[in-house]
mmCIF file of C-alpha atoms in Angstrom:
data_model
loop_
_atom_site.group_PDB
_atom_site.id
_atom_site.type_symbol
_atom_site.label_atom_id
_atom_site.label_comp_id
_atom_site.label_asym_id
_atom_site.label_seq_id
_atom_site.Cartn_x
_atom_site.Cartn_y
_atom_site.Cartn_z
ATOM 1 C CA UNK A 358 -157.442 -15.743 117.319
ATOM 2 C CA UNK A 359 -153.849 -17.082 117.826
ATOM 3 C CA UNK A 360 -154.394 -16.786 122.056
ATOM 4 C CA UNK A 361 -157.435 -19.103 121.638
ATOM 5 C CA UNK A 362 -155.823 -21.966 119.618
ATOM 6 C CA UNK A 363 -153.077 -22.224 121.399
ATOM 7 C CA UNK A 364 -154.846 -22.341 124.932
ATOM 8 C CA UNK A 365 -156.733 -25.252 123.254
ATOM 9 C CA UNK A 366 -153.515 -26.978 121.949
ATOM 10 C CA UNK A 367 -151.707 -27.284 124.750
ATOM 11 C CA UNK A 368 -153.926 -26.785 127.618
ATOM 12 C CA UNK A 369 -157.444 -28.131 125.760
ATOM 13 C CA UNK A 370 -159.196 -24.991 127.296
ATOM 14 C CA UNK A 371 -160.777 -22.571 125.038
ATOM 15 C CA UNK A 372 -161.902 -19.046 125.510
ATOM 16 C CA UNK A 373 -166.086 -17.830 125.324
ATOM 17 C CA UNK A 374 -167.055 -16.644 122.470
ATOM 18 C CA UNK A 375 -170.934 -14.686 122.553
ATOM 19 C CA UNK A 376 -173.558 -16.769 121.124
ATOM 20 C CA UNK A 377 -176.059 -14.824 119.265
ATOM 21 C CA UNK A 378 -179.518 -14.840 121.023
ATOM 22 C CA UNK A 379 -182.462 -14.114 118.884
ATOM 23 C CA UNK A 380 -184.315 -11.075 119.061
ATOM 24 C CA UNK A 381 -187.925 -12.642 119.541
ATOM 25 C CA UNK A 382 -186.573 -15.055 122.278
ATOM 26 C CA UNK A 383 -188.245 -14.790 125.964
ATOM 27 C CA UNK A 384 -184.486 -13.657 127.073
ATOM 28 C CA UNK A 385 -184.131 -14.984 130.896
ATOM 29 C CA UNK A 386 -186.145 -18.478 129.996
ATOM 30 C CA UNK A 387 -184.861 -19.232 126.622
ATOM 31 C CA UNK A 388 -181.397 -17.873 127.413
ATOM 32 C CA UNK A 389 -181.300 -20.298 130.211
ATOM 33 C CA UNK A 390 -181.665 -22.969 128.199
ATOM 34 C CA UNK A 391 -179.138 -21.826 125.776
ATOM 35 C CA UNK A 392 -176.642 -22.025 128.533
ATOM 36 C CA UNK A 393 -178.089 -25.831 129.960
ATOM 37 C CA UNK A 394 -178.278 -27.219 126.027
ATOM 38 C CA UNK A 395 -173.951 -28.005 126.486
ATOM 39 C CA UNK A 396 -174.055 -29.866 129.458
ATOM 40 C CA UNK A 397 -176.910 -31.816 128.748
ATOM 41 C CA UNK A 398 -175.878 -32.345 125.581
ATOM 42 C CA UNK A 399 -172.757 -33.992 127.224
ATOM 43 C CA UNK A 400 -174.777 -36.015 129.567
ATOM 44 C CA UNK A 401 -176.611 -37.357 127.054
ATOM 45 C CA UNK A 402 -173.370 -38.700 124.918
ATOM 46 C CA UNK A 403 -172.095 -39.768 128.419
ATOM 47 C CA UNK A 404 -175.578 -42.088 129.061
ATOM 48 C CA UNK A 405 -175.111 -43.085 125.426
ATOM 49 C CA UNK A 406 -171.619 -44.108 125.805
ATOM 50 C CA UNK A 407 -172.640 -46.266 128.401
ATOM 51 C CA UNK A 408 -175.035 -47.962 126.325
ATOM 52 C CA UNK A 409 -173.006 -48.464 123.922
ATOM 53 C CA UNK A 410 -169.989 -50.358 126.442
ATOM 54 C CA UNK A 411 -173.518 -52.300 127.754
ATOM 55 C CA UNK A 412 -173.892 -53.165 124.288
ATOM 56 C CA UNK A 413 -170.407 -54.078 124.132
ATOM 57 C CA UNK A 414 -169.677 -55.959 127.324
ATOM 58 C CA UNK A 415 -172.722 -58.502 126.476
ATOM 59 C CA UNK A 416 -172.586 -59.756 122.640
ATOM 60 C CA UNK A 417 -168.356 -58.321 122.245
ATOM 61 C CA UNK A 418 -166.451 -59.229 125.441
ATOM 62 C CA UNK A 419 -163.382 -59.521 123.656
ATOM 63 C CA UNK A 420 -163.166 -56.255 123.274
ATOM 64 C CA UNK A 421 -162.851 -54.883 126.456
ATOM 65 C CA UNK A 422 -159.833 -52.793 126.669
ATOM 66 C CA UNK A 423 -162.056 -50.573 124.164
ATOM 67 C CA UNK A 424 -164.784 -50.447 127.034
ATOM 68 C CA UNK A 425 -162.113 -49.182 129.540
ATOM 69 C CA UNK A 426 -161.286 -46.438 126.845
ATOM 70 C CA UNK A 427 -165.342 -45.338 126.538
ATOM 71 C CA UNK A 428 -165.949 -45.614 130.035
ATOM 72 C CA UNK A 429 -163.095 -42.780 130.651
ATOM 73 C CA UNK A 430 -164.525 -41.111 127.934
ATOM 74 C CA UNK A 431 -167.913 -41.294 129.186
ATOM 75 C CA UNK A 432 -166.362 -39.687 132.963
ATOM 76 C CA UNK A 433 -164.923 -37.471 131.277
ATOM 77 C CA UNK A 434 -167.820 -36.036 129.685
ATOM 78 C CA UNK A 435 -169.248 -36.186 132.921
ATOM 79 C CA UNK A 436 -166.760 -34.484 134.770
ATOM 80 C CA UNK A 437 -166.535 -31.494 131.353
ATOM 81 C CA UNK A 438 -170.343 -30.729 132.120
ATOM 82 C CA UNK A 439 -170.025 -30.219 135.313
ATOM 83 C CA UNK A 440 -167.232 -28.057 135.455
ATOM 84 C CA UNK A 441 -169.681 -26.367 132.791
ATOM 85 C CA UNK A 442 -172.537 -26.157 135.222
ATOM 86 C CA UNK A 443 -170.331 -24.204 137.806
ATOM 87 C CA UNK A 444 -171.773 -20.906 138.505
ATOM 88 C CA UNK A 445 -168.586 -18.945 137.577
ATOM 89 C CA UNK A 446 -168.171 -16.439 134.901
ATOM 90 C CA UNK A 447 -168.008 -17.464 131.342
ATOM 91 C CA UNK A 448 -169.081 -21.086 132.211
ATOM 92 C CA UNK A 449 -172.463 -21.757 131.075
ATOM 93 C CA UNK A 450 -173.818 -22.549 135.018
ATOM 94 C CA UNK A 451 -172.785 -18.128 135.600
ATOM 95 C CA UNK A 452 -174.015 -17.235 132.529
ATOM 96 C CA UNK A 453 -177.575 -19.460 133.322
ATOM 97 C CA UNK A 454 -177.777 -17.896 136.858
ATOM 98 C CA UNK A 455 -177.032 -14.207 135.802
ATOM 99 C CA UNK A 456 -179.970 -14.355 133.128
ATOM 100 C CA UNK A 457 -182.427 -15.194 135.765
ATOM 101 C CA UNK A 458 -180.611 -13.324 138.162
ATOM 102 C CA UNK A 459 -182.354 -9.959 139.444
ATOM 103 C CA UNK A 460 -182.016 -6.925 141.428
ATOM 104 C CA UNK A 461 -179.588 -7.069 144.068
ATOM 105 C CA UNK A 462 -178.507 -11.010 143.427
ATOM 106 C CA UNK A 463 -177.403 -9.771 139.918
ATOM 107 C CA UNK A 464 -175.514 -6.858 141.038
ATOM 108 C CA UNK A 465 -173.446 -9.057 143.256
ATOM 109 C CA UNK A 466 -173.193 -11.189 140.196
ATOM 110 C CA UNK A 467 -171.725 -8.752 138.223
ATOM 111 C CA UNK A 468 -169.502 -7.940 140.806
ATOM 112 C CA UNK A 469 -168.090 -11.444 141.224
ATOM 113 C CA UNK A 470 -167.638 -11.596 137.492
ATOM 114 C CA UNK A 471 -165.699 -8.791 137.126
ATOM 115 C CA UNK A 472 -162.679 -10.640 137.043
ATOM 116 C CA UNK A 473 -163.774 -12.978 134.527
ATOM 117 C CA UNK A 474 -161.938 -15.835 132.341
ATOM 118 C CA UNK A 475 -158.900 -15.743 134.869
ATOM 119 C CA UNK A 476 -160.793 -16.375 137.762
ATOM 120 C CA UNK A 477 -162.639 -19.092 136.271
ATOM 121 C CA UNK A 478 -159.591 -20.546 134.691
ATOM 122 C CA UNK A 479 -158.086 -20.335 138.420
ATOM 123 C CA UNK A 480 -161.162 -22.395 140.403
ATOM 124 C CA UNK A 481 -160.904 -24.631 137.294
ATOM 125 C CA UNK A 482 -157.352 -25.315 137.784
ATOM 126 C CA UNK A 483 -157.689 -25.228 141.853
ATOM 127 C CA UNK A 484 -160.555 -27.442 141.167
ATOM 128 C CA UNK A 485 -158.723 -30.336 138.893
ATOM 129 C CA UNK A 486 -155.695 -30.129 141.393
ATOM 130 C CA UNK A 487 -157.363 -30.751 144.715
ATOM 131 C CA UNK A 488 -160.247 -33.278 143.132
ATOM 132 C CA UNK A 489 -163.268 -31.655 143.487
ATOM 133 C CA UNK A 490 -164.495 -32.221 140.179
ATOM 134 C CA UNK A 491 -163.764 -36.064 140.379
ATOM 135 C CA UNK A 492 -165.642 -35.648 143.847
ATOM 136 C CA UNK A 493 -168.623 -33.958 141.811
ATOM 137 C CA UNK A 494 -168.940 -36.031 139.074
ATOM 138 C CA UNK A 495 -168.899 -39.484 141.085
ATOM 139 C CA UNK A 496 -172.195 -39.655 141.925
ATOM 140 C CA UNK A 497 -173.555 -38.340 138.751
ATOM 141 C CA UNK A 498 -171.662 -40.894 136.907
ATOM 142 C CA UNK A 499 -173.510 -43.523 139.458
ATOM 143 C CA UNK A 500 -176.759 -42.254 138.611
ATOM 144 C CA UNK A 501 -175.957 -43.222 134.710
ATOM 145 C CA UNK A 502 -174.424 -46.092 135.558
ATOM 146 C CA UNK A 503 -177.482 -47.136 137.318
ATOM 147 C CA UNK A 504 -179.777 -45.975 134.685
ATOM 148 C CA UNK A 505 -177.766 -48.277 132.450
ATOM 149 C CA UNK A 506 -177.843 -51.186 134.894
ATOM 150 C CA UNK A 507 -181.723 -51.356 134.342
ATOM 151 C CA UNK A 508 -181.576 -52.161 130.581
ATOM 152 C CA UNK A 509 -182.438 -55.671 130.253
ATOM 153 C CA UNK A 510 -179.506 -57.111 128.635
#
């Protein structure tokens, strides 16, 4: 859809699209991983991107400008999952919380969601602006960091 690509071009943000959930799944547990898979995913290529400027920093010093550039890269894909993990609508951390969600905690779910990709697109962009999601993904980034610090090399 023409909305979608260009809220991607110019803004890199891109709008849900349903993911197709099989019909012999345990819904609430196996959705909820569904919805975790992204951000670990990114986790995981942020730990591995740290390895890899590890790798870099000890037998290709010379090329550290190019470890700058992956280490942004890697906070960056620290920071994307976990604006991800948020628990607001159409983010992955809502969608994760509403299938476990029951009785009156999802009604006042659904409630809160009602006003869907705009208010999420609003926290994000309140979020960005005032630094909380630098503030939230500091210490996570640490923790990798520090994972990465006790490779032997």
């Amino acid at each position: 859809n023409g909305f979608s690509l260009v809220l991607y071009l110019l803004l890199g943000l891109c709008t849900p699209r349903k993911i197709p959930l099989g019909e012999g799944m345990e819904k609430p547990r196996h959705e909820v991983w569904v919805w975790l898979s992204g951000p670990l995913v990114l986790l995981a290529v942020s730990l591995f991107l740290l390895v890899v400027i590890r790798l870099q920093q000890v037998f290709i010093p010379v090329l550290d400008p190019a470890g700058h550039g992956l280490s942004l890269a890697s906070l960056g894909l620290v920071v994307h999952a976990l604006i991800f993990l948020l628990p607001l609508p159409d983010l992955d951390g809502g969608r994760a919380l509403l299938a476990v969600a029951s009785g009156r905690f999802r009604a006042l779910l659904l409630r809160l969601y009602r006003p869907g990709v705009l208010f999420t697109y609003l926290v994000f962009f309140l979020s960005v602006f005032f630094g909380v999601t630098n503030q939230l993904a500091a210490p996570v980034y640490g923790v990798l960091r520090g994972w990465v610090n006790l490779l032997p090399f």
